[in-house]
Short mmCIF file of C-alpha atoms in Angstrom, two decimals:
data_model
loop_
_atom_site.label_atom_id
_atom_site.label_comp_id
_atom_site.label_asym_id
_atom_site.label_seq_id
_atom_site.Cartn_x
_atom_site.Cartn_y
_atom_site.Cartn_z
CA UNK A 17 78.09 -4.79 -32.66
CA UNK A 18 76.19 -7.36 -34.58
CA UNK A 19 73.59 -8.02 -31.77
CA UNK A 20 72.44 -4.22 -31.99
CA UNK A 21 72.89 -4.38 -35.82
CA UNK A 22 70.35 -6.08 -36.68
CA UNK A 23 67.17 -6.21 -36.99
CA UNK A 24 64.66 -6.71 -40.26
CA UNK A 25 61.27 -5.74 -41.19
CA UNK A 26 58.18 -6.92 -43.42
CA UNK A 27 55.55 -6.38 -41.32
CA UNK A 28 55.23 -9.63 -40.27
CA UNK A 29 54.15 -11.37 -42.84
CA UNK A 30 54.22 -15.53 -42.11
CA UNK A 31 54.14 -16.18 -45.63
CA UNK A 32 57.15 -17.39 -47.47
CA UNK A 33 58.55 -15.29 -50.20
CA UNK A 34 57.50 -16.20 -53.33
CA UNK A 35 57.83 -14.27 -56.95
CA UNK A 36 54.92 -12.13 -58.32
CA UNK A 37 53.01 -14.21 -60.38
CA UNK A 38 50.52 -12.73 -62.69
CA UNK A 39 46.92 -15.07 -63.00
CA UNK A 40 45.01 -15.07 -66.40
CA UNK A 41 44.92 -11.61 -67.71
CA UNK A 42 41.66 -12.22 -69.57
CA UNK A 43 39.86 -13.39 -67.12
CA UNK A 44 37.72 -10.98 -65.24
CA UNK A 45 38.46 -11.83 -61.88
CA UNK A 46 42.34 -12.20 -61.92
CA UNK A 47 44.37 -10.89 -59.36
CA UNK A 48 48.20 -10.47 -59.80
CA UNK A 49 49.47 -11.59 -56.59
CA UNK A 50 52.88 -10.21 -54.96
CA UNK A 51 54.64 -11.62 -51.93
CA UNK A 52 55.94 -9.75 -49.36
CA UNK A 53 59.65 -9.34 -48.99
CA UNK A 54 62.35 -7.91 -46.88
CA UNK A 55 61.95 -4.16 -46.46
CA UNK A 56 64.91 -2.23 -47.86
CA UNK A 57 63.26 1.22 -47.29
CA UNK A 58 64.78 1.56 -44.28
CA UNK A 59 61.10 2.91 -42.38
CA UNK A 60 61.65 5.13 -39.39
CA UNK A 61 59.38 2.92 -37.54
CA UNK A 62 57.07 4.05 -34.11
CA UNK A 63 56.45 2.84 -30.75
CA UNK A 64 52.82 1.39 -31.92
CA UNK A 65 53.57 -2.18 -32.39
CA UNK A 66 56.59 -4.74 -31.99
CA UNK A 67 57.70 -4.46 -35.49
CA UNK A 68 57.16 -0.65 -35.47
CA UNK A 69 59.56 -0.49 -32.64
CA UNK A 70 62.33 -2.83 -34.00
CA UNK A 71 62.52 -0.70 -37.36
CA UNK A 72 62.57 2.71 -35.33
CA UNK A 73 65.72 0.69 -33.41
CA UNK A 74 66.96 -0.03 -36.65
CA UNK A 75 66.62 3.49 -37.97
CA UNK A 76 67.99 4.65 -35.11
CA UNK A 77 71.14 2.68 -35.26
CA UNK A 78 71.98 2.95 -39.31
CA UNK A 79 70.61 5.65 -40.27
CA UNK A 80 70.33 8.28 -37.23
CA UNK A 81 73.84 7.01 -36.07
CA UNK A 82 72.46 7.67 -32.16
CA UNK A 83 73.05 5.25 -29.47
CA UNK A 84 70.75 7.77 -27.54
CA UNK A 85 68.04 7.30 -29.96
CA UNK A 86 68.21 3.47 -30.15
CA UNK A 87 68.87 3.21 -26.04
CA UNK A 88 65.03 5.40 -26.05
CA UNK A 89 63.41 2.68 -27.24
CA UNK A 90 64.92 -0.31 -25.13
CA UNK A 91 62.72 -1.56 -22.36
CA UNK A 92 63.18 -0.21 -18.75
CA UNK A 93 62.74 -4.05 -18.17
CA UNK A 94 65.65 -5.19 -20.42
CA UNK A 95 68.20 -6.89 -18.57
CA UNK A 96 70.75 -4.83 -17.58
CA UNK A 97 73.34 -6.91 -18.42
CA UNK A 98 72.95 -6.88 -22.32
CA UNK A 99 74.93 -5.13 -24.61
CA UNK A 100 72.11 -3.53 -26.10
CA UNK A 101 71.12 -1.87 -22.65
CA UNK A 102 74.11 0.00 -22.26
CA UNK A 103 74.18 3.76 -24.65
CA UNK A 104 77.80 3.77 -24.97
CA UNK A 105 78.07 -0.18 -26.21
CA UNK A 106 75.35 1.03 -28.97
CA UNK A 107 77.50 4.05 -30.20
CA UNK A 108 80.57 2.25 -30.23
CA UNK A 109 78.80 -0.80 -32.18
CA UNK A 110 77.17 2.25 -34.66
CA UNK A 111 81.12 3.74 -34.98
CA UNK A 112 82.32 -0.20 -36.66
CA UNK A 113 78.90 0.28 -39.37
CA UNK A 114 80.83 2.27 -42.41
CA UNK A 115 78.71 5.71 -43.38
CA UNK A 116 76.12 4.92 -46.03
CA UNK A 117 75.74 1.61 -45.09
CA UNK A 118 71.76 0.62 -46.04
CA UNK A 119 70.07 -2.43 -44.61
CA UNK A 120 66.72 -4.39 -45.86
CA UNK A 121 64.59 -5.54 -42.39
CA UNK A 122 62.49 -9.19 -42.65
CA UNK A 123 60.36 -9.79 -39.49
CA UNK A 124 58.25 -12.47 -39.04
CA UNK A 125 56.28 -13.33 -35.82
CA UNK A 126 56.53 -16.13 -33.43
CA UNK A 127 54.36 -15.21 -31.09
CA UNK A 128 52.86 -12.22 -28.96
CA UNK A 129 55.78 -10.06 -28.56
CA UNK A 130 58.35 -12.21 -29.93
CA UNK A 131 59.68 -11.67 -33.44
CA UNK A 132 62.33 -13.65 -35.65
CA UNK A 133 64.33 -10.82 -37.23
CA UNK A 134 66.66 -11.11 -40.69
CA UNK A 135 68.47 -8.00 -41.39
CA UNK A 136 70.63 -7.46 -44.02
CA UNK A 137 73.45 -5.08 -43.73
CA UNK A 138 75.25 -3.53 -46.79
CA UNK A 139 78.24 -1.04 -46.55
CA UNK A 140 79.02 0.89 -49.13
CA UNK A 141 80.71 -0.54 -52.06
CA UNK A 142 80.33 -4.18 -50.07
CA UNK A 143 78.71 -7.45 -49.98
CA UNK A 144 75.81 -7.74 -48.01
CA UNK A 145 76.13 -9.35 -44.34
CA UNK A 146 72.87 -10.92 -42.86
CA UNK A 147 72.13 -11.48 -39.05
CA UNK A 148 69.32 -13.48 -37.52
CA UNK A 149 68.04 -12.39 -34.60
CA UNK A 150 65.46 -13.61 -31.68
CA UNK A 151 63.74 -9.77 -30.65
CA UNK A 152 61.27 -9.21 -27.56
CA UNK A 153 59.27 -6.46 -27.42
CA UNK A 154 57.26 -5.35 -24.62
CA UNK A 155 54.76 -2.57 -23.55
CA UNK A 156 55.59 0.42 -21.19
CA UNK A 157 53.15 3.16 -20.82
CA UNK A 158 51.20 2.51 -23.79
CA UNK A 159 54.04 2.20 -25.77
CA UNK A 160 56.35 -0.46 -27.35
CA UNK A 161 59.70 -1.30 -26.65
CA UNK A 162 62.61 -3.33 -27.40
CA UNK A 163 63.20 -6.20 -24.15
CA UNK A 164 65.41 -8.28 -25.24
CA UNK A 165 67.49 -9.25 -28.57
CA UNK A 166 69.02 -12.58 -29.12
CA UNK A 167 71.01 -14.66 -31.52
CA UNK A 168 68.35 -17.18 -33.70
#
């Protein structure tokens, strides 16, 4: 289930990814500046902002294994018609994800609530599978949650 699967994280950054570069050692106010990347670490994530939520989905799908834990965080307000919406269309998507598969998360804002999401699958002993994905995230009760997650 591709549409649940994925789902990447940076924290946001809007800058592209560029190497490290190191600045003039000698000088005495060099910097060594690092770009963001894709997060492999595969963060639990938290309800406390958009791109907390999508890598607690995330988590919750690949590493937890639980439909019931990635269904807790979809909106109340999701359309009910989405695959994502539905607990036993998230376990059965988890059951097609091979054990030990790891993922690396890439989110980058588009606006309030509305992320562009690159997530990079890899199973165990595989190549790497990337998905692209439109995610909304909304608020309920103080808290953030998945609304809607499209195809980009």
């Amino acid at each position: 289930m591709a549409v649940a699967a994925a789902v990447l994280l940076s924290g946001g950054d809007s800058e592209p990814d560029t190497p490290a570069t190191d600045t003039n050692a000698t000088s005495p106010s060099a910097t060594t500046t690092v770009a963001a990347g894709p997060d492999c670490s595969m963060p639990t994530g938290d309800q406390n902002s958009g791109p907390g939520v999508i890598a607690a989905f995330e988590h919750a799908y690949y590493v937890q294994r639980s439909g019931a834990a990635a269904h807790a965080l979809v909106s109340p307000n999701a359309p009910a018609s989405a695959p994502f919406t539905v607990e036993a269309n998230l376990d059965a998507g988890i059951a097609t994800v091979p054990v030990g598969t790891t993922y690396c998360l890439d989110i980058d804002p588009l606006r309030t609530g509305s992320y562009t999401l690159t997530l990079t699958e890899s199973g165990p002993g595989g190549p790497g599978t990337q998905y692209r994905q439109r995610i909304t995230t909304d608020q309920v009760d103080g808290r953030y949650v998945i609304a809607a997650i499209e195809q980009a």
